Amino acid sequence: MRIARLLLTLAFIAPALGAQSPGAESFVRQTLQVMPFYHETDRREGLRLAGEMRGALLRLADRRQLNVVDSDSAVRILAVGGLQRPELARAQEVGWVTRISRADEVLRAYVRSRGDTLVVRAELSLVRDPRMREPLPTVRGVGREATATALARAVVQARAQMDLLRSCENHAREGRFDAAARAATQAIARSPNAVLARTCLMRVAATQSVPADSVIRLAEWIMARDSVSIIATTLRAQAITAIARAARGDAAAARSRAVAAWGRVLALRPDSADLGAEAVESFLTLSRPRDALAALDSVDHLNPSEIRYPRLRFRALHTLARWPEAAALGDSLERVDVGFAGDPNYALRYIEALAMRGDTIRAVAKSARSVTEHPEDGRLYVQYVELISGENAAALTRGLARFPSLAPLRVVAAQRARARGDAGAERSALSQALVADATLGPAYLRLAELWYQEGRPDSALVVLAQAPRSGEGTMMLRTYLVGRGLEALRSAVDSVPDTYTHAVAFLALADSVDSGEDSRSLLVAATLQQARAHLVVGASGRQCDPIRVADSDLALASRFLERGVGQGSAATELHEAHAGLRSAVDEAARVLCSSAG
């Protein structure tokens, strides 16, 4: 009703606001709408100060470039719409005003009185994109006229960037990113504290091959001046996510930082379905499905008809192996979401959820339909073979003939060989699978285990060193390596120092997959035991070479101790053991190695 009443007055009020007909001058000359200012205690004082602004701006600005619409016009427009407190206008109501006044920019302010001094915090925003805001420096003045003049100077200084900002946006829209960056840089030179020009520059940087750290620095500079800038907050989260995806070593910290960055985005705009979906998608690609579910719980009620949310929830439930919930949600999406029902990626997950829930008949039926609907998708055929393998052994033979280079089908063949107890055939099938697809993490683990069971840990280590170190299988790889390292450590013999070699190798490889205090402490313990064994052999045999090897062992242990092995008594014991061995090795070297040079 309020919108309708406003639109009815458009034809009568717009001419009085100085609106211009389209033409060459209207492209250059911009219109600034001054909104009524909010005063924390004296409403009239805020309105009066806003009323002073038009005259102050017209005295200082170039009238050929700027047309100023005073706040009284906004008061009249909002009164027609039924709003009696125009200084409290919300974003939608400001939009009504700017549509009628044909404004390009909006000035809003918050005013406080401190004795005779007026303190003003104001911001300039763009009508074409209200997310683009320029926070102005805080202005202090005695009296309305002096305060309005000081604020007008701040507006003029901030507006020095506007024509170049428009150039930056136009160049970026047309794909001329170098020209856009130059325009933004020139705008910043004119207005050194420009937030709007830096926002355009940041957007350009985010679309080009600019290091993510540079985008983050720009975003954080903007956020320090405009803490609710959704553009800067979002681009920062995207850049941090890119870093987390490429992280090696302590990837958990990088992923946690990305989750926190997206949490800040959602706190600003929980109502945005696009940002909500992007945040949850980022959590899933970073292997943080629990964070994805938590984010969905906080935002999906604000967009109940958003179809992406239940799809993302289904993926998170599937990743977490919450099969009953995933299957139930899949049942619902199959009925109401054509995109879900026709997507082979969702079909794979849904069929697995049905099977794991124990609904084998429906899983087989859905699998058969999916193979028919997507005859060229070998993944669906592999899944189909797995489901019916107990009933039709010929399906595997047909599948290998049809998809000879399909890695998952080779994995199925390996599973069949394992069931028959044919270790040689299993190794051969797994090797062929990894030749076809080097990303099959579980296949590396199984192949390594076969070599390990045959008493060939060196071959197992060669295989595991080639395993992928990203994605959902990372922790499984690391856990396997730690387990094998501990087993080798327990079976090592002090009188044969080389028996510790495999323990150290497995634990070092585990630490290289994802370094943590636990893996480093285990690696230090193994290396210290190896050093002790070399020391015992060297001392008992009066030999220098084992002492030198013990010295190298301690140097390795020292590097991992420096990187941190946690706190508490266990860490203290490791440091003390290292110090004790270092003293003993140094003494043995002095006695046994001095004559050897």
Coordinates of C-alpha atoms in Angstrom, one line a residue:
M1 CA 0.0 0.0 0.0
R2 CA 2.8 2.4 0.9
I3 CA 4.6 1.7 -2.3
A4 CA 1.5 2.2 -4.4
R5 CA 0.9 5.6 -2.7
L6 CA 4.5 6.7 -3.4
L7 CA 4.3 5.7 -7.1
L8 CA 1.1 7.7 -7.5
T9 CA 3.0 10.9 -6.4
L10 CA 6.0 10.2 -8.7
A11 CA 4.8 12.4 -11.6
F12 CA 4.1 15.4 -9.2
I13 CA 7.1 15.3 -6.9
A14 CA 9.9 14.5 -9.3
P15 CA 9.9 17.8 -11.2
A16 CA 10.2 19.7 -8.0
L17 CA 13.3 17.8 -7.1
G18 CA 15.3 19.1 -10.0
A19 CA 15.3 15.8 -11.9
Q20 CA 16.8 16.1 -15.4
S21 CA 15.8 14.5 -18.6
P22 CA 18.2 12.0 -20.1
G23 CA 21.0 13.5 -22.1
A24 CA 24.7 14.1 -22.4
E25 CA 24.8 16.2 -19.2
S26 CA 22.8 13.7 -17.1
F27 CA 25.4 11.0 -17.9
V28 CA 28.1 13.2 -16.3
R29 CA 26.2 15.1 -13.6
Q30 CA 25.3 13.0 -10.6
T31 CA 22.4 13.6 -8.2
L32 CA 23.0 13.3 -4.4
Q33 CA 20.0 12.7 -2.2
V34 CA 20.5 14.0 1.4
M35 CA 18.4 11.9 3.8
P36 CA 17.2 13.2 7.1
F37 CA 19.9 12.8 9.8
Y38 CA 19.3 10.8 12.9
H39 CA 20.2 12.5 16.2
E40 CA 20.5 10.4 19.3
T41 CA 18.5 12.8 21.6
D42 CA 17.2 15.8 19.6
R43 CA 15.3 14.7 16.5
R44 CA 14.8 18.3 15.3
E45 CA 18.6 19.1 15.5
G46 CA 19.3 16.1 13.2
L47 CA 16.7 17.3 10.7
R48 CA 18.0 20.9 10.8
L49 CA 21.6 19.8 10.2
A50 CA 20.5 17.7 7.2
G51 CA 18.7 20.8 5.9
E52 CA 21.9 22.8 6.1
M53 CA 23.7 20.3 3.9
R54 CA 22.3 21.2 0.5
G55 CA 23.6 24.8 0.8
A56 CA 26.9 23.7 2.1
L57 CA 27.4 21.2 -0.6
L58 CA 26.4 23.6 -3.4
R59 CA 28.9 26.1 -2.1
L60 CA 31.8 23.6 -2.2
A61 CA 30.9 21.3 -5.0
D62 CA 31.0 21.8 -8.8
R63 CA 27.4 22.3 -9.7
R64 CA 28.1 21.1 -13.3
Q65 CA 29.0 17.7 -11.8
L66 CA 26.7 17.5 -8.8
N67 CA 23.0 18.1 -8.2
V68 CA 22.0 18.0 -4.6
V69 CA 18.4 17.1 -3.5
D70 CA 17.8 18.3 0.1
S71 CA 16.4 16.3 2.9
D72 CA 13.1 18.1 3.0
S73 CA 12.1 16.4 -0.2
A74 CA 12.8 13.0 1.4
V75 CA 10.7 14.1 4.4
R76 CA 7.8 14.9 2.0
I77 CA 8.1 11.7 0.0
L78 CA 8.2 9.5 3.1
A79 CA 5.3 11.4 4.6
V80 CA 3.2 10.5 1.5
G81 CA 4.2 6.9 2.2
G82 CA 3.0 7.1 5.8
L83 CA 6.4 7.3 7.5
Q84 CA 6.4 10.0 10.2
R85 CA 10.0 9.5 11.3
P86 CA 12.0 9.9 8.1
E87 CA 15.3 9.7 9.9
L88 CA 14.5 6.1 10.7
A89 CA 13.9 5.2 7.0
R90 CA 15.0 1.6 6.2
A91 CA 16.8 0.6 3.1
Q92 CA 13.6 -0.2 1.2
E93 CA 12.2 3.2 2.0
V94 CA 15.4 5.0 1.0
G95 CA 15.0 3.2 -2.3
W96 CA 11.6 4.7 -2.7
V97 CA 13.0 8.2 -2.2
T98 CA 15.9 7.7 -4.6
R99 CA 13.7 6.3 -7.2
I100 CA 11.5 9.4 -7.1
S101 CA 14.4 11.8 -6.9
R102 CA 16.4 9.9 -9.5
A103 CA 19.4 10.1 -7.3
D104 CA 22.7 8.4 -8.0
E105 CA 24.1 8.7 -4.4
V106 CA 22.7 8.9 -0.9
L107 CA 24.1 10.6 2.2
R108 CA 23.0 9.4 5.6
A109 CA 24.3 10.4 9.0
Y110 CA 24.1 9.8 12.7
V111 CA 24.5 12.8 15.0
R112 CA 25.4 13.3 18.6
S113 CA 25.7 16.4 20.8
R114 CA 28.6 16.8 23.1
G115 CA 28.1 20.2 24.8
D116 CA 28.2 22.8 22.0
T117 CA 29.9 20.3 19.7
L118 CA 28.0 18.2 17.1
V119 CA 29.6 14.9 16.3
V120 CA 28.6 13.4 12.9
R121 CA 29.2 9.9 11.5
A122 CA 28.1 9.8 7.9
E123 CA 28.2 7.5 4.9
L124 CA 27.8 8.0 1.2
S125 CA 26.3 5.1 -0.7
L126 CA 25.5 4.3 -4.4
V127 CA 22.0 3.8 -5.5
R128 CA 23.0 1.4 -8.3
D129 CA 24.5 -0.9 -5.6
P130 CA 23.6 -0.1 -2.0
R131 CA 26.2 -2.5 -0.8
M132 CA 28.8 0.1 -2.1
R133 CA 29.3 2.5 0.8
E134 CA 31.9 5.1 1.6
P135 CA 32.2 5.8 5.4
L136 CA 33.1 9.4 5.9
P137 CA 35.6 10.6 8.5
T138 CA 33.9 11.6 11.8
V139 CA 33.1 15.3 11.7
R140 CA 33.1 17.6 14.8
G141 CA 31.9 21.2 14.7
V142 CA 30.4 23.9 16.8
G143 CA 27.1 24.9 15.5
R144 CA 25.1 23.6 12.5
E145 CA 26.6 25.8 9.8
A146 CA 30.2 24.9 10.8
T147 CA 29.4 21.3 11.1
A148 CA 27.5 21.2 7.8
T149 CA 30.4 22.9 6.1
A150 CA 32.9 20.4 7.5
L151 CA 30.7 17.5 6.5
A152 CA 30.3 18.9 3.0
R153 CA 34.1 19.1 2.6
A154 CA 34.3 15.4 3.6
V155 CA 31.6 14.6 1.0
V156 CA 33.4 16.5 -1.7
Q157 CA 36.7 14.8 -0.9
A158 CA 35.1 11.4 -1.0
R159 CA 33.3 12.2 -4.3
A160 CA 36.7 13.0 -5.9
Q161 CA 36.8 9.3 -6.8
M162 CA 33.4 9.0 -8.4
D163 CA 34.1 9.5 -12.1
L164 CA 37.1 7.1 -12.0
L165 CA 35.0 4.7 -9.9
R166 CA 32.4 4.6 -12.7
S167 CA 35.3 4.0 -15.2
C168 CA 36.6 1.1 -13.1
E169 CA 33.1 -0.5 -13.0
N170 CA 32.5 0.0 -16.7
H171 CA 35.9 -1.3 -17.7
A172 CA 35.5 -4.4 -15.4
R173 CA 32.0 -5.0 -16.8
E174 CA 33.4 -5.1 -20.3
G175 CA 36.4 -7.3 -19.3
R176 CA 39.1 -4.7 -19.6
F177 CA 40.5 -5.5 -16.2
D178 CA 43.9 -3.7 -16.6
A179 CA 42.1 -0.5 -17.4
A180 CA 39.7 -1.0 -14.5
A181 CA 42.6 -1.4 -12.1
R182 CA 44.3 1.7 -13.4
A183 CA 41.1 3.7 -13.0
A184 CA 40.7 2.5 -9.4
T185 CA 44.3 3.3 -8.6
Q186 CA 43.9 6.8 -10.0
A187 CA 40.7 7.2 -7.9
I188 CA 42.6 6.2 -4.8
A189 CA 45.3 8.8 -5.6
R190 CA 42.7 11.4 -5.7
S191 CA 40.9 10.2 -2.6
P192 CA 43.5 8.4 -0.5
N193 CA 41.0 6.9 2.0
A194 CA 38.6 5.8 -0.8
V195 CA 36.7 2.7 0.2
L196 CA 34.6 2.6 -3.0
A197 CA 37.5 2.7 -5.4
R198 CA 39.3 0.0 -3.3
T199 CA 36.2 -2.1 -3.4
C200 CA 36.2 -2.0 -7.3
L201 CA 39.9 -2.7 -7.3
M202 CA 39.4 -5.7 -4.9
R203 CA 36.6 -7.0 -7.2
V204 CA 38.9 -6.8 -10.2
A205 CA 41.7 -8.5 -8.3
A206 CA 39.4 -11.3 -7.2
T207 CA 38.6 -12.1 -10.9
Q208 CA 42.2 -12.2 -12.0
S209 CA 45.2 -14.3 -11.1
V210 CA 46.1 -12.1 -8.2
P211 CA 47.4 -13.9 -5.1
A212 CA 44.7 -14.5 -2.6
D213 CA 46.7 -12.8 0.1
S214 CA 46.4 -9.5 -1.8
V215 CA 42.7 -9.8 -2.0
I216 CA 42.5 -10.5 1.7
R217 CA 44.6 -7.4 2.5
L218 CA 42.4 -5.2 0.4
A219 CA 39.3 -6.7 2.0
E220 CA 40.5 -6.3 5.5
W221 CA 41.5 -2.7 4.8
I222 CA 38.0 -2.0 3.8
M223 CA 36.5 -4.0 6.6
A224 CA 38.5 -1.9 9.1
R225 CA 36.6 1.1 7.9
D226 CA 33.3 -0.6 7.0
S227 CA 32.8 -3.6 9.2
V228 CA 29.5 -4.5 7.6
S229 CA 30.8 -4.4 4.0
I230 CA 29.3 -7.6 2.6
I231 CA 31.3 -7.3 -0.6
A232 CA 34.7 -7.2 1.2
T233 CA 33.6 -9.8 3.7
T234 CA 32.5 -12.2 1.0
L235 CA 35.6 -11.8 -1.2
R236 CA 37.8 -12.2 1.9
A237 CA 36.0 -15.5 2.7
Q238 CA 36.4 -16.7 -0.9
A239 CA 40.2 -15.9 -0.9
I240 CA 40.7 -17.6 2.4
T241 CA 38.9 -20.6 1.1
A242 CA 41.1 -20.7 -1.9
I243 CA 44.2 -20.7 0.4
A244 CA 42.6 -23.5 2.5
R245 CA 42.0 -25.7 -0.5
A246 CA 45.6 -25.4 -1.6
A247 CA 47.0 -25.8 2.0
R248 CA 49.6 -28.4 2.8
G249 CA 50.8 -29.4 6.2
D250 CA 48.6 -27.9 8.8
A251 CA 45.5 -27.7 6.6
A252 CA 43.2 -27.9 9.6
A253 CA 44.1 -24.4 10.7
A254 CA 43.5 -23.0 7.2
R255 CA 40.1 -24.7 6.9
S256 CA 39.1 -23.4 10.4
R257 CA 40.0 -19.9 9.3
A258 CA 37.9 -20.3 6.1
V259 CA 34.9 -21.6 8.2
A260 CA 35.2 -18.5 10.5
A261 CA 35.4 -16.2 7.5
W262 CA 32.2 -17.6 6.0
G263 CA 30.6 -17.5 9.5
R264 CA 31.1 -13.7 9.4
V265 CA 29.5 -13.5 5.9
L266 CA 26.4 -15.4 7.2
A267 CA 26.2 -13.2 10.3
L268 CA 25.9 -10.2 8.0
R269 CA 23.5 -11.7 5.4
P270 CA 21.8 -14.8 6.7
D271 CA 18.9 -14.0 4.4
S272 CA 20.9 -14.3 1.2
A273 CA 20.3 -17.7 -0.4
D274 CA 23.2 -17.2 -2.8
L275 CA 25.7 -16.5 0.0
G276 CA 24.3 -19.2 2.2
A277 CA 24.6 -21.8 -0.6
E278 CA 28.2 -20.6 -1.4
A279 CA 29.2 -20.8 2.2
V280 CA 27.9 -24.3 2.7
E281 CA 29.4 -25.5 -0.6
S282 CA 32.8 -24.1 0.6
F283 CA 32.4 -26.1 3.9
L284 CA 31.7 -29.3 1.9
T285 CA 34.7 -28.8 -0.4
L286 CA 36.9 -28.2 2.6
S287 CA 35.7 -31.5 4.2
R288 CA 33.8 -29.8 7.0
P289 CA 30.3 -31.4 6.7
R290 CA 29.4 -30.7 10.3
D291 CA 30.0 -27.0 9.8
A292 CA 27.9 -27.2 6.6
L293 CA 25.0 -28.6 8.6
A294 CA 25.3 -26.0 11.3
A295 CA 25.3 -23.3 8.7
L296 CA 22.2 -24.7 7.1
D297 CA 20.4 -25.0 10.4
S298 CA 21.0 -21.2 10.9
V299 CA 19.9 -20.0 7.5
D300 CA 17.5 -22.4 5.8
H301 CA 14.4 -21.2 7.7
L302 CA 14.9 -17.7 6.1
N303 CA 14.6 -19.2 2.6
P304 CA 12.3 -22.2 3.0
S305 CA 11.7 -22.5 -0.8
E306 CA 15.5 -22.4 -1.7
I307 CA 16.0 -25.7 -3.5
R308 CA 19.8 -25.6 -3.1
Y309 CA 19.6 -25.9 0.7
P310 CA 18.1 -29.4 0.9
R311 CA 20.5 -30.6 -1.8
L312 CA 23.4 -29.3 0.2
R313 CA 22.0 -30.9 3.4
F314 CA 21.7 -34.2 1.6
R315 CA 25.4 -34.0 0.6
A316 CA 26.5 -33.2 4.1
L317 CA 24.5 -36.1 5.6
H318 CA 25.9 -38.4 3.0
T319 CA 29.5 -37.3 3.8
L320 CA 28.9 -37.9 7.5
A321 CA 27.5 -41.4 6.7
R322 CA 24.2 -40.5 8.4
W323 CA 22.5 -43.0 6.2
P324 CA 18.9 -43.0 7.5
E325 CA 18.6 -39.2 7.4
A326 CA 20.3 -39.0 4.0
A327 CA 18.1 -41.7 2.5
A328 CA 14.9 -40.0 4.0
L329 CA 15.9 -36.7 2.5
G330 CA 16.7 -38.3 -0.8
D331 CA 13.3 -39.9 -0.8
S332 CA 11.7 -36.5 -0.5
L333 CA 14.0 -34.8 -3.1
E334 CA 13.3 -37.6 -5.6
R335 CA 9.7 -36.7 -5.5
V336 CA 9.8 -32.9 -5.6
D337 CA 13.2 -31.9 -7.1
V338 CA 13.5 -32.7 -10.8
G339 CA 17.1 -31.5 -10.8
F340 CA 18.0 -33.9 -8.0
A341 CA 16.3 -36.8 -9.6
G342 CA 18.0 -36.3 -12.9
D343 CA 21.5 -35.7 -11.6
P344 CA 23.8 -38.7 -11.8
N345 CA 26.0 -37.3 -9.0
Y346 CA 23.0 -37.2 -6.6
A347 CA 21.9 -40.6 -7.9
L348 CA 25.2 -42.2 -6.8
R349 CA 24.8 -40.8 -3.3
Y350 CA 21.1 -41.6 -3.0
I351 CA 21.6 -45.2 -4.1
E352 CA 24.4 -45.6 -1.6
A353 CA 22.3 -44.1 1.2
L354 CA 19.4 -46.5 0.4
A355 CA 21.8 -49.5 0.4
M356 CA 23.5 -48.5 3.7
R357 CA 20.1 -47.9 5.2
G358 CA 19.3 -51.5 4.4
D359 CA 16.8 -50.8 1.6
T360 CA 18.5 -53.1 -0.9
I361 CA 15.6 -53.6 -3.2
R362 CA 15.0 -49.9 -3.7
A363 CA 18.7 -49.3 -4.1
V364 CA 19.0 -51.9 -6.9
A365 CA 15.8 -50.6 -8.6
K366 CA 17.1 -47.0 -8.5
S367 CA 20.5 -48.1 -9.7
A368 CA 19.1 -50.0 -12.6
R369 CA 17.0 -46.9 -13.6
S370 CA 20.0 -44.6 -13.3
V371 CA 22.2 -46.9 -15.5
T372 CA 19.4 -46.7 -18.1
E373 CA 19.0 -42.9 -17.8
H374 CA 22.8 -42.3 -17.9
P375 CA 24.2 -45.1 -20.1
E376 CA 27.6 -43.3 -20.5
D377 CA 28.3 -42.8 -16.8
G378 CA 30.6 -45.6 -15.8
R379 CA 30.4 -44.7 -12.1
L380 CA 26.7 -45.7 -12.0
Y381 CA 27.6 -48.9 -13.7
V382 CA 30.3 -49.7 -11.1
Q383 CA 27.7 -49.0 -8.4
Y384 CA 25.2 -51.2 -10.2
V385 CA 27.8 -54.0 -10.4
E386 CA 28.6 -53.7 -6.7
L387 CA 24.9 -54.0 -5.8
I388 CA 24.2 -57.0 -7.9
S389 CA 27.6 -58.7 -7.5
G390 CA 26.2 -61.4 -5.3
E391 CA 23.6 -62.3 -7.9
N392 CA 25.3 -61.9 -11.2
A393 CA 29.1 -62.5 -11.4
A394 CA 29.0 -62.0 -15.2
A395 CA 28.2 -58.3 -14.7
L396 CA 31.8 -57.6 -13.7
T397 CA 33.2 -59.3 -16.9
R398 CA 30.8 -57.2 -19.0
G399 CA 31.7 -54.1 -17.2
L400 CA 35.5 -54.6 -17.7
A401 CA 34.9 -55.2 -21.4
R402 CA 32.7 -52.1 -21.7
F403 CA 34.9 -49.8 -19.5
P404 CA 38.4 -51.3 -19.7
S405 CA 40.1 -48.2 -18.2
L406 CA 37.5 -47.4 -15.6
A407 CA 39.4 -47.4 -12.3
P408 CA 36.5 -48.1 -9.9
L409 CA 35.6 -51.2 -11.9
R410 CA 39.2 -52.4 -11.4
V411 CA 38.7 -51.9 -7.7
V412 CA 35.6 -54.1 -7.8
A413 CA 37.7 -56.8 -9.6
A414 CA 40.3 -56.4 -6.8
Q415 CA 37.5 -56.9 -4.2
R416 CA 36.4 -60.1 -6.0
A417 CA 40.0 -61.4 -6.0
R418 CA 40.3 -60.6 -2.3
A419 CA 37.2 -62.6 -1.6
R420 CA 38.8 -65.5 -3.4
G421 CA 42.0 -65.2 -1.5
D422 CA 44.0 -64.4 -4.6
A423 CA 46.4 -61.8 -3.4
G424 CA 48.4 -61.6 -6.6
A425 CA 45.2 -60.9 -8.7
E426 CA 44.1 -58.3 -6.1
R427 CA 47.5 -56.5 -6.4
S428 CA 47.3 -56.6 -10.2
A429 CA 43.8 -55.2 -10.3
L430 CA 44.6 -52.4 -7.8
S431 CA 47.7 -51.4 -9.7
Q432 CA 45.7 -51.2 -12.9
A433 CA 43.1 -49.1 -11.1
L434 CA 45.7 -46.6 -9.9
V435 CA 47.2 -46.3 -13.3
A436 CA 43.7 -45.3 -14.6
D437 CA 42.9 -43.0 -11.6
A438 CA 45.7 -41.8 -9.3
T439 CA 43.1 -40.2 -6.9
L440 CA 41.7 -43.5 -5.4
G441 CA 42.9 -43.1 -1.9
P442 CA 41.5 -46.4 -0.5
A443 CA 43.1 -48.4 -3.3
Y444 CA 46.5 -47.1 -2.2
L445 CA 45.9 -48.2 1.3
R446 CA 44.8 -51.7 0.3
L447 CA 47.7 -52.2 -2.1
A448 CA 50.1 -51.0 0.6
E449 CA 48.6 -53.4 3.1
L450 CA 49.1 -56.3 0.6
W451 CA 52.8 -55.5 0.3
Y452 CA 53.1 -55.1 4.1
Q453 CA 51.4 -58.4 4.8
E454 CA 54.0 -60.0 2.4
G455 CA 56.8 -58.6 4.6
R456 CA 57.7 -55.9 2.1
P457 CA 57.3 -52.6 4.0
D458 CA 59.5 -50.7 1.6
S459 CA 57.1 -51.4 -1.2
A460 CA 54.2 -50.4 1.0
L461 CA 56.0 -47.1 1.7
V462 CA 56.6 -46.5 -2.0
V463 CA 52.9 -46.9 -2.7
L464 CA 51.7 -44.8 0.2
A465 CA 54.1 -41.9 -0.7
Q466 CA 52.1 -41.6 -4.0
A467 CA 48.7 -41.5 -2.3
P468 CA 46.7 -38.3 -2.7
R469 CA 46.9 -35.9 0.3
S470 CA 43.7 -34.0 0.0
G471 CA 40.0 -34.7 0.2
E472 CA 38.1 -37.0 2.5
G473 CA 40.7 -39.8 2.6
T474 CA 43.5 -37.7 4.0
M475 CA 42.8 -38.6 7.6
M476 CA 42.4 -42.3 6.8
L477 CA 45.8 -42.3 5.1
R478 CA 47.4 -40.5 8.1
T479 CA 45.8 -42.9 10.6
Y480 CA 47.0 -46.0 8.6
L481 CA 50.6 -44.6 8.5
V482 CA 50.6 -43.9 12.2
G483 CA 49.2 -47.4 13.0
R484 CA 51.9 -49.1 10.9
G485 CA 54.6 -46.9 12.3
L486 CA 53.6 -47.8 15.9
E487 CA 53.5 -51.5 14.9
A488 CA 57.0 -51.3 13.4
L489 CA 58.2 -49.4 16.5
R490 CA 56.9 -52.1 18.9
S491 CA 58.6 -54.9 16.9
A492 CA 62.0 -53.2 16.6
V493 CA 65.0 -54.6 18.4
D494 CA 67.5 -52.4 20.2
S495 CA 70.4 -54.5 19.2
V496 CA 69.5 -54.0 15.5
P497 CA 69.1 -50.3 15.0
D498 CA 68.0 -50.7 11.3
T499 CA 64.7 -52.3 12.6
Y500 CA 63.7 -48.8 13.6
T501 CA 64.0 -47.5 10.1
H502 CA 60.6 -48.5 8.9
A503 CA 58.9 -47.1 12.1
V504 CA 60.5 -43.7 11.5
A505 CA 59.7 -43.8 7.8
F506 CA 56.0 -44.6 8.4
L507 CA 55.7 -41.9 11.1
A508 CA 57.6 -39.3 9.0
L509 CA 55.2 -40.0 6.0
A510 CA 52.2 -39.6 8.3
D511 CA 53.5 -36.3 9.6
S512 CA 54.1 -35.1 6.0
V513 CA 50.4 -35.8 5.2
D514 CA 49.1 -33.6 7.9
S515 CA 51.6 -32.4 10.5
G516 CA 50.3 -32.3 14.1
E517 CA 51.6 -32.5 17.6
D518 CA 50.6 -36.1 17.9
S519 CA 52.5 -37.3 14.8
R520 CA 55.5 -35.2 15.7
S521 CA 55.7 -36.6 19.3
L522 CA 55.5 -40.2 17.9
L523 CA 58.2 -39.4 15.4
V524 CA 60.4 -37.9 18.0
A525 CA 59.9 -40.9 20.2
A526 CA 60.8 -43.3 17.4
T527 CA 63.8 -41.3 16.3
L528 CA 65.1 -41.2 19.9
Q529 CA 64.8 -45.0 20.2
Q530 CA 66.7 -45.4 17.0
A531 CA 69.4 -43.0 18.2
R532 CA 69.6 -45.0 21.5
A533 CA 70.0 -48.2 19.6
H534 CA 72.8 -46.8 17.4
L535 CA 74.5 -45.4 20.6
V536 CA 74.3 -48.9 22.3
V537 CA 75.8 -50.6 19.2
G538 CA 78.5 -48.0 18.8
A539 CA 79.5 -48.0 22.5
S540 CA 79.5 -51.7 22.9
G541 CA 81.6 -52.3 19.7
R542 CA 83.8 -49.2 20.2
Q543 CA 82.7 -48.0 16.7
C544 CA 82.4 -44.4 15.6
D545 CA 80.1 -44.8 12.6
P546 CA 77.0 -45.8 14.7
I547 CA 77.7 -42.8 17.0
R548 CA 77.6 -40.5 13.9
V549 CA 74.3 -42.1 12.8
A550 CA 72.9 -41.5 16.3
D551 CA 74.0 -37.9 16.1
S552 CA 72.0 -37.6 12.8
D553 CA 69.0 -39.2 14.4
L554 CA 69.1 -36.7 17.3
A555 CA 69.4 -33.8 14.8
L556 CA 66.1 -35.1 13.1
A557 CA 64.4 -35.4 16.5
S558 CA 65.5 -31.9 17.4
R559 CA 63.9 -30.4 14.3
F560 CA 60.5 -32.0 15.2
L561 CA 60.8 -31.0 18.8
E562 CA 61.3 -27.4 17.7
R563 CA 58.1 -27.6 15.7
G564 CA 56.2 -28.5 18.9
V565 CA 55.1 -31.8 20.5
G566 CA 52.4 -30.4 22.8
Q567 CA 52.4 -29.7 26.5
G568 CA 52.4 -31.8 29.6
S569 CA 54.5 -34.5 31.1
A570 CA 54.8 -36.5 27.9
A571 CA 56.3 -33.6 26.0
T572 CA 58.6 -32.9 29.0
E573 CA 59.8 -36.5 28.9
L574 CA 60.6 -36.2 25.2
H575 CA 62.7 -33.1 25.7
E576 CA 64.5 -34.6 28.7
A577 CA 65.2 -37.9 26.8
H578 CA 66.6 -35.9 23.9
A579 CA 68.8 -33.9 26.2
G580 CA 70.1 -37.0 27.9
L581 CA 70.8 -38.8 24.7
R582 CA 72.5 -35.7 23.2
S583 CA 74.8 -35.6 26.2
A584 CA 75.6 -39.4 25.9
V585 CA 76.1 -39.2 22.1
D586 CA 78.4 -36.2 22.4
E587 CA 80.5 -38.0 25.1
A588 CA 80.7 -41.1 22.9
A589 CA 81.7 -39.1 19.9
R590 CA 84.4 -37.4 21.9
V591 CA 85.8 -40.8 23.0
L592 CA 85.3 -42.9 19.9
C593 CA 85.3 -40.5 17.0
S594 CA 88.1 -38.1 17.9
S595 CA 90.8 -40.4 16.6
A596 CA 88.7 -41.1 13.5
G597 CA 88.8 -37.4 12.6

